[in-house]
Amino acid sequence: MTTSAPPGLTRFNSVAERDAAGLLHEVCTARAWAGAVASGRPYATVEELLAASDAAMAELTAGDLAEAMAGHPPIGRPTPGDAASAREQSGVRDELRAELLESNLEYQERHGRVFLICATGRDGEEMLAALRERIGNDADTEREIVRTELGKINRIRLIRLMEAAAEGER
């Protein structure tokens, strides 16, 4: 018995590679990740797409990770007009934003980049606690935590992309 791919995945599989890479850039700004995921099409299932995302994430260099990080605003300050970052950071109460930004600056001084965490489903207190805990990590440990967190974010965003494609929004 064969099953067909869900409508969103079918649409994603059928667009030109350049267009697929453009859609994927909205998920993750690392060109190597987007290229690897786009070139792996067609995917039979969303699970197969997510596995390809995970595999591509595992192969990113430190430079690729930095490129991916550049697409993420600081926790507590979503990019204006960026619905994805606003939705993902919706658990941050206004009274915590200043404290998160201050701790993010401390993190940035130590690690040379903004603090990244998969914010979906977490409240501001949880993110602040994780930020404070991770400030003291060494560079290698933090890079692998960032890779894991980016992978989680990419999975959530890919699922949303497939849902939007199924609804004809893309």
PDB file of C-alpha atoms in Angstrom:
ATOM      1  CA  MET A   1       0.000   0.000   0.000  1.00  0.00           C
ATOM      2  CA  THR A   2       1.350   3.415  -0.895  1.00  0.00           C
ATOM      3  CA  THR A   3       0.441   6.665   0.717  1.00  0.00           C
ATOM      4  CA  SER A   4       0.776  10.088  -0.797  1.00  0.00           C
ATOM      5  CA  ALA A   5       2.601  12.963   0.809  1.00  0.00           C
ATOM      6  CA  PRO A   6       0.482  15.511   2.687  1.00  0.00           C
ATOM      7  CA  PRO A   7      -0.641  18.494   0.530  1.00  0.00           C
ATOM      8  CA  GLY A   8       1.862  20.966   2.013  1.00  0.00           C
ATOM      9  CA  LEU A   9       4.746  18.599   1.476  1.00  0.00           C
ATOM     10  CA  THR A  10       3.572  17.851  -2.068  1.00  0.00           C
ATOM     11  CA  ARG A  11       3.627  21.586  -2.827  1.00  0.00           C
ATOM     12  CA  PHE A  12       7.040  21.977  -1.222  1.00  0.00           C
ATOM     13  CA  ASN A  13       8.394  19.032  -3.214  1.00  0.00           C
ATOM     14  CA  SER A  14       7.089  20.496  -6.469  1.00  0.00           C
ATOM     15  CA  VAL A  15       8.556  24.020  -6.353  1.00  0.00           C
ATOM     16  CA  ALA A  16      11.802  24.864  -8.105  1.00  0.00           C
ATOM     17  CA  GLU A  17      14.922  24.250  -6.002  1.00  0.00           C
ATOM     18  CA  ARG A  18      15.648  27.985  -5.819  1.00  0.00           C
ATOM     19  CA  ASP A  19      12.128  28.635  -4.544  1.00  0.00           C
ATOM     20  CA  ALA A  20      12.418  25.787  -2.040  1.00  0.00           C
ATOM     21  CA  ALA A  21      15.697  27.241  -0.777  1.00  0.00           C
ATOM     22  CA  GLY A  22      13.959  30.617  -0.415  1.00  0.00           C
ATOM     23  CA  LEU A  23      11.162  29.078   1.637  1.00  0.00           C
ATOM     24  CA  LEU A  24      13.702  27.244   3.765  1.00  0.00           C
ATOM     25  CA  HIS A  25      15.639  30.469   4.328  1.00  0.00           C
ATOM     26  CA  GLU A  26      12.565  31.682   6.236  1.00  0.00           C
ATOM     27  CA  VAL A  27      13.028  28.661   8.513  1.00  0.00           C
ATOM     28  CA  CYS A  28      16.805  28.930   8.941  1.00  0.00           C
ATOM     29  CA  THR A  29      19.171  31.513   7.469  1.00  0.00           C
ATOM     30  CA  ALA A  30      22.097  29.082   7.104  1.00  0.00           C
ATOM     31  CA  ARG A  31      22.500  28.603   3.350  1.00  0.00           C
ATOM     32  CA  ALA A  32      24.199  25.210   3.813  1.00  0.00           C
ATOM     33  CA  TRP A  33      21.205  23.920   5.785  1.00  0.00           C
ATOM     34  CA  ALA A  34      18.661  25.254   3.276  1.00  0.00           C
ATOM     35  CA  GLY A  35      20.645  23.881   0.342  1.00  0.00           C
ATOM     36  CA  ALA A  36      20.969  20.428   1.894  1.00  0.00           C
ATOM     37  CA  VAL A  37      17.280  20.219   2.774  1.00  0.00           C
ATOM     38  CA  ALA A  38      16.143  21.578  -0.618  1.00  0.00           C
ATOM     39  CA  SER A  39      18.377  19.202  -2.561  1.00  0.00           C
ATOM     40  CA  GLY A  40      17.021  16.187  -0.661  1.00  0.00           C
ATOM     41  CA  ARG A  41      13.566  16.552  -2.167  1.00  0.00           C
ATOM     42  CA  PRO A  42      11.203  14.927  -2.813  1.00  0.00           C
ATOM     43  CA  TYR A  43      10.283  13.841   0.696  1.00  0.00           C
ATOM     44  CA  ALA A  44       7.624  11.172   1.127  1.00  0.00           C
ATOM     45  CA  THR A  45       6.634  12.237   4.639  1.00  0.00           C
ATOM     46  CA  VAL A  46       7.027  15.211   6.945  1.00  0.00           C
ATOM     47  CA  GLU A  47       9.037  12.912   9.235  1.00  0.00           C
ATOM     48  CA  GLU A  48      11.482  12.335   6.372  1.00  0.00           C
ATOM     49  CA  LEU A  49      11.767  16.105   5.866  1.00  0.00           C
ATOM     50  CA  LEU A  50      12.411  16.604   9.591  1.00  0.00           C
ATOM     51  CA  ALA A  51      15.061  13.878   9.558  1.00  0.00           C
ATOM     52  CA  ALA A  52      16.769  15.622   6.622  1.00  0.00           C
ATOM     53  CA  SER A  53      16.658  18.872   8.590  1.00  0.00           C
ATOM     54  CA  ASP A  54      18.270  17.175  11.586  1.00  0.00           C
ATOM     55  CA  ALA A  55      20.979  15.623   9.397  1.00  0.00           C
ATOM     56  CA  ALA A  56      21.722  18.960   7.721  1.00  0.00           C
ATOM     57  CA  MET A  57      21.883  20.677  11.127  1.00  0.00           C
ATOM     58  CA  ALA A  58      24.387  18.096  12.369  1.00  0.00           C
ATOM     59  CA  GLU A  59      26.700  18.930   9.452  1.00  0.00           C
ATOM     60  CA  LEU A  60      26.762  22.710   9.915  1.00  0.00           C
ATOM     61  CA  THR A  61      30.161  24.238  10.562  1.00  0.00           C
ATOM     62  CA  ALA A  62      30.751  26.920  13.182  1.00  0.00           C
ATOM     63  CA  GLY A  63      30.460  29.495  10.377  1.00  0.00           C
ATOM     64  CA  ASP A  64      27.163  28.008   9.203  1.00  0.00           C
ATOM     65  CA  LEU A  65      25.843  28.126  12.771  1.00  0.00           C
ATOM     66  CA  ALA A  66      26.858  31.784  13.004  1.00  0.00           C
ATOM     67  CA  GLU A  67      24.972  32.445   9.772  1.00  0.00           C
ATOM     68  CA  ALA A  68      21.903  30.723  11.209  1.00  0.00           C
ATOM     69  CA  MET A  69      22.216  32.680  14.459  1.00  0.00           C
ATOM     70  CA  ALA A  70      22.243  35.965  12.553  1.00  0.00           C
ATOM     71  CA  GLY A  71      18.618  35.302  11.649  1.00  0.00           C
ATOM     72  CA  HIS A  72      17.448  35.246  15.258  1.00  0.00           C
ATOM     73  CA  PRO A  73      16.625  38.308  17.340  1.00  0.00           C
ATOM     74  CA  PRO A  74      17.508  38.509  21.030  1.00  0.00           C
ATOM     75  CA  ILE A  75      15.101  36.832  23.442  1.00  0.00           C
ATOM     76  CA  GLY A  76      12.817  39.539  24.756  1.00  0.00           C
ATOM     77  CA  ARG A  77      13.054  41.658  21.608  1.00  0.00           C
ATOM     78  CA  PRO A  78      11.414  39.979  18.592  1.00  0.00           C
ATOM     79  CA  THR A  79      12.180  41.548  15.243  1.00  0.00           C
ATOM     80  CA  PRO A  80       9.424  44.046  14.358  1.00  0.00           C
ATOM     81  CA  GLY A  81       7.191  42.580  11.679  1.00  0.00           C
ATOM     82  CA  ASP A  82       8.587  39.046  12.138  1.00  0.00           C
ATOM     83  CA  ALA A  83       5.533  36.979  12.999  1.00  0.00           C
ATOM     84  CA  ALA A  84       7.623  33.842  13.670  1.00  0.00           C
ATOM     85  CA  SER A  85       9.870  35.448  16.304  1.00  0.00           C
ATOM     86  CA  ALA A  86       6.915  37.250  17.904  1.00  0.00           C
ATOM     87  CA  ARG A  87       4.920  33.992  18.106  1.00  0.00           C
ATOM     88  CA  GLU A  88       7.904  32.040  19.438  1.00  0.00           C
ATOM     89  CA  GLN A  89       8.651  34.635  22.109  1.00  0.00           C
ATOM     90  CA  SER A  90       5.028  35.154  23.144  1.00  0.00           C
ATOM     91  CA  GLY A  91       5.761  33.615  26.563  1.00  0.00           C
ATOM     92  CA  VAL A  92       7.872  36.622  27.577  1.00  0.00           C
ATOM     93  CA  ARG A  93       5.995  39.036  29.819  1.00  0.00           C
ATOM     94  CA  ASP A  94       6.769  42.709  29.331  1.00  0.00           C
ATOM     95  CA  GLU A  95       8.199  43.070  32.854  1.00  0.00           C
ATOM     96  CA  LEU A  96      10.887  40.469  32.038  1.00  0.00           C
ATOM     97  CA  ARG A  97      12.028  41.957  28.719  1.00  0.00           C
ATOM     98  CA  ALA A  98      14.540  44.391  30.241  1.00  0.00           C
ATOM     99  CA  GLU A  99      16.075  41.682  32.423  1.00  0.00           C
ATOM    100  CA  LEU A 100      16.296  39.294  29.479  1.00  0.00           C
ATOM    101  CA  LEU A 101      17.934  41.944  27.321  1.00  0.00           C
ATOM    102  CA  GLU A 102      20.451  42.796  30.044  1.00  0.00           C
ATOM    103  CA  SER A 103      21.370  39.130  30.539  1.00  0.00           C
ATOM    104  CA  ASN A 104      21.482  38.669  26.771  1.00  0.00           C
ATOM    105  CA  LEU A 105      24.059  41.463  26.551  1.00  0.00           C
ATOM    106  CA  GLU A 106      26.170  39.696  29.187  1.00  0.00           C
ATOM    107  CA  TYR A 107      25.854  36.447  27.222  1.00  0.00           C
ATOM    108  CA  GLN A 108      26.730  38.251  23.997  1.00  0.00           C
ATOM    109  CA  GLU A 109      29.866  39.752  25.567  1.00  0.00           C
ATOM    110  CA  ARG A 110      31.005  36.285  26.645  1.00  0.00           C
ATOM    111  CA  HIS A 111      29.999  34.283  23.558  1.00  0.00           C
ATOM    112  CA  GLY A 112      30.008  36.871  20.772  1.00  0.00           C
ATOM    113  CA  ARG A 113      26.396  36.248  19.694  1.00  0.00           C
ATOM    114  CA  VAL A 114      22.847  36.518  20.948  1.00  0.00           C
ATOM    115  CA  PHE A 115      21.509  33.840  23.257  1.00  0.00           C
ATOM    116  CA  LEU A 116      19.450  31.304  21.338  1.00  0.00           C
ATOM    117  CA  ILE A 117      16.851  28.985  22.791  1.00  0.00           C
ATOM    118  CA  CYS A 118      13.773  27.313  21.357  1.00  0.00           C
ATOM    119  CA  ALA A 119      11.286  29.674  22.985  1.00  0.00           C
ATOM    120  CA  THR A 120       8.123  27.917  21.826  1.00  0.00           C
ATOM    121  CA  GLY A 121       6.227  26.654  24.842  1.00  0.00           C
ATOM    122  CA  ARG A 122       8.563  28.307  27.358  1.00  0.00           C
ATOM    123  CA  ASP A 123       7.777  31.277  29.509  1.00  0.00           C
ATOM    124  CA  GLY A 124      10.118  34.174  30.149  1.00  0.00           C
ATOM    125  CA  GLU A 125      11.246  32.875  33.528  1.00  0.00           C
ATOM    126  CA  GLU A 126      12.351  29.564  32.007  1.00  0.00           C
ATOM    127  CA  MET A 127      14.266  31.333  29.255  1.00  0.00           C
ATOM    128  CA  LEU A 128      15.927  33.712  31.710  1.00  0.00           C
ATOM    129  CA  ALA A 129      16.990  30.794  33.930  1.00  0.00           C
ATOM    130  CA  ALA A 130      18.451  28.952  30.925  1.00  0.00           C
ATOM    131  CA  LEU A 131      20.229  32.106  29.767  1.00  0.00           C
ATOM    132  CA  ARG A 132      21.825  32.641  33.168  1.00  0.00           C
ATOM    133  CA  GLU A 133      22.853  28.994  33.366  1.00  0.00           C
ATOM    134  CA  ARG A 134      24.393  28.964  29.891  1.00  0.00           C
ATOM    135  CA  ILE A 135      26.376  32.208  30.212  1.00  0.00           C
ATOM    136  CA  GLY A 136      29.184  30.283  31.910  1.00  0.00           C
ATOM    137  CA  ASN A 137      29.423  27.496  29.311  1.00  0.00           C
ATOM    138  CA  ASP A 138      32.622  27.051  27.344  1.00  0.00           C
ATOM    139  CA  ALA A 139      32.484  27.742  23.589  1.00  0.00           C
ATOM    140  CA  ASP A 140      32.285  24.102  22.474  1.00  0.00           C
ATOM    141  CA  THR A 141      29.502  23.204  24.901  1.00  0.00           C
ATOM    142  CA  GLU A 142      27.512  26.284  23.987  1.00  0.00           C
ATOM    143  CA  ARG A 143      27.939  25.696  20.234  1.00  0.00           C
ATOM    144  CA  GLU A 144      26.410  22.221  20.576  1.00  0.00           C
ATOM    145  CA  ILE A 145      23.552  23.519  22.724  1.00  0.00           C
ATOM    146  CA  VAL A 146      22.901  26.173  20.066  1.00  0.00           C
ATOM    147  CA  ARG A 147      22.919  23.460  17.364  1.00  0.00           C
ATOM    148  CA  THR A 148      20.316  21.483  19.343  1.00  0.00           C
ATOM    149  CA  GLU A 149      18.141  24.538  19.968  1.00  0.00           C
ATOM    150  CA  LEU A 150      18.327  25.566  16.287  1.00  0.00           C
ATOM    151  CA  GLY A 151      17.305  22.057  15.326  1.00  0.00           C
ATOM    152  CA  LYS A 152      14.216  22.309  17.537  1.00  0.00           C
ATOM    153  CA  ILE A 153      13.328  25.715  16.081  1.00  0.00           C
ATOM    154  CA  ASN A 154      13.804  24.449  12.533  1.00  0.00           C
ATOM    155  CA  ARG A 155      11.507  21.482  13.156  1.00  0.00           C
ATOM    156  CA  ILE A 156       8.737  23.728  14.499  1.00  0.00           C
ATOM    157  CA  ARG A 157       9.135  26.174  11.632  1.00  0.00           C
ATOM    158  CA  LEU A 158       9.204  23.401   9.018  1.00  0.00           C
ATOM    159  CA  ILE A 159       5.944  21.970  10.334  1.00  0.00           C
ATOM    160  CA  ARG A 160       4.389  25.434  10.189  1.00  0.00           C
ATOM    161  CA  LEU A 161       5.732  25.890   6.653  1.00  0.00           C
ATOM    162  CA  MET A 162       4.126  22.600   5.578  1.00  0.00           C
ATOM    163  CA  GLU A 163       0.830  23.605   7.212  1.00  0.00           C
ATOM    164  CA  ALA A 164       0.911  26.992   5.476  1.00  0.00           C
ATOM    165  CA  ALA A 165       1.702  25.345   2.133  1.00  0.00           C
ATOM    166  CA  ALA A 166      -1.214  22.974   2.601  1.00  0.00           C
ATOM    167  CA  GLU A 167      -3.486  25.956   3.105  1.00  0.00           C
ATOM    168  CA  GLY A 168      -2.090  27.616  -0.007  1.00  0.00           C
ATOM    169  CA  GLU A 169      -0.438  30.453   1.915  1.00  0.00           C
ATOM    170  CA  ARG A 170       2.915  29.928   0.242  1.00  0.00           C
TER     171      ARG A 170
END
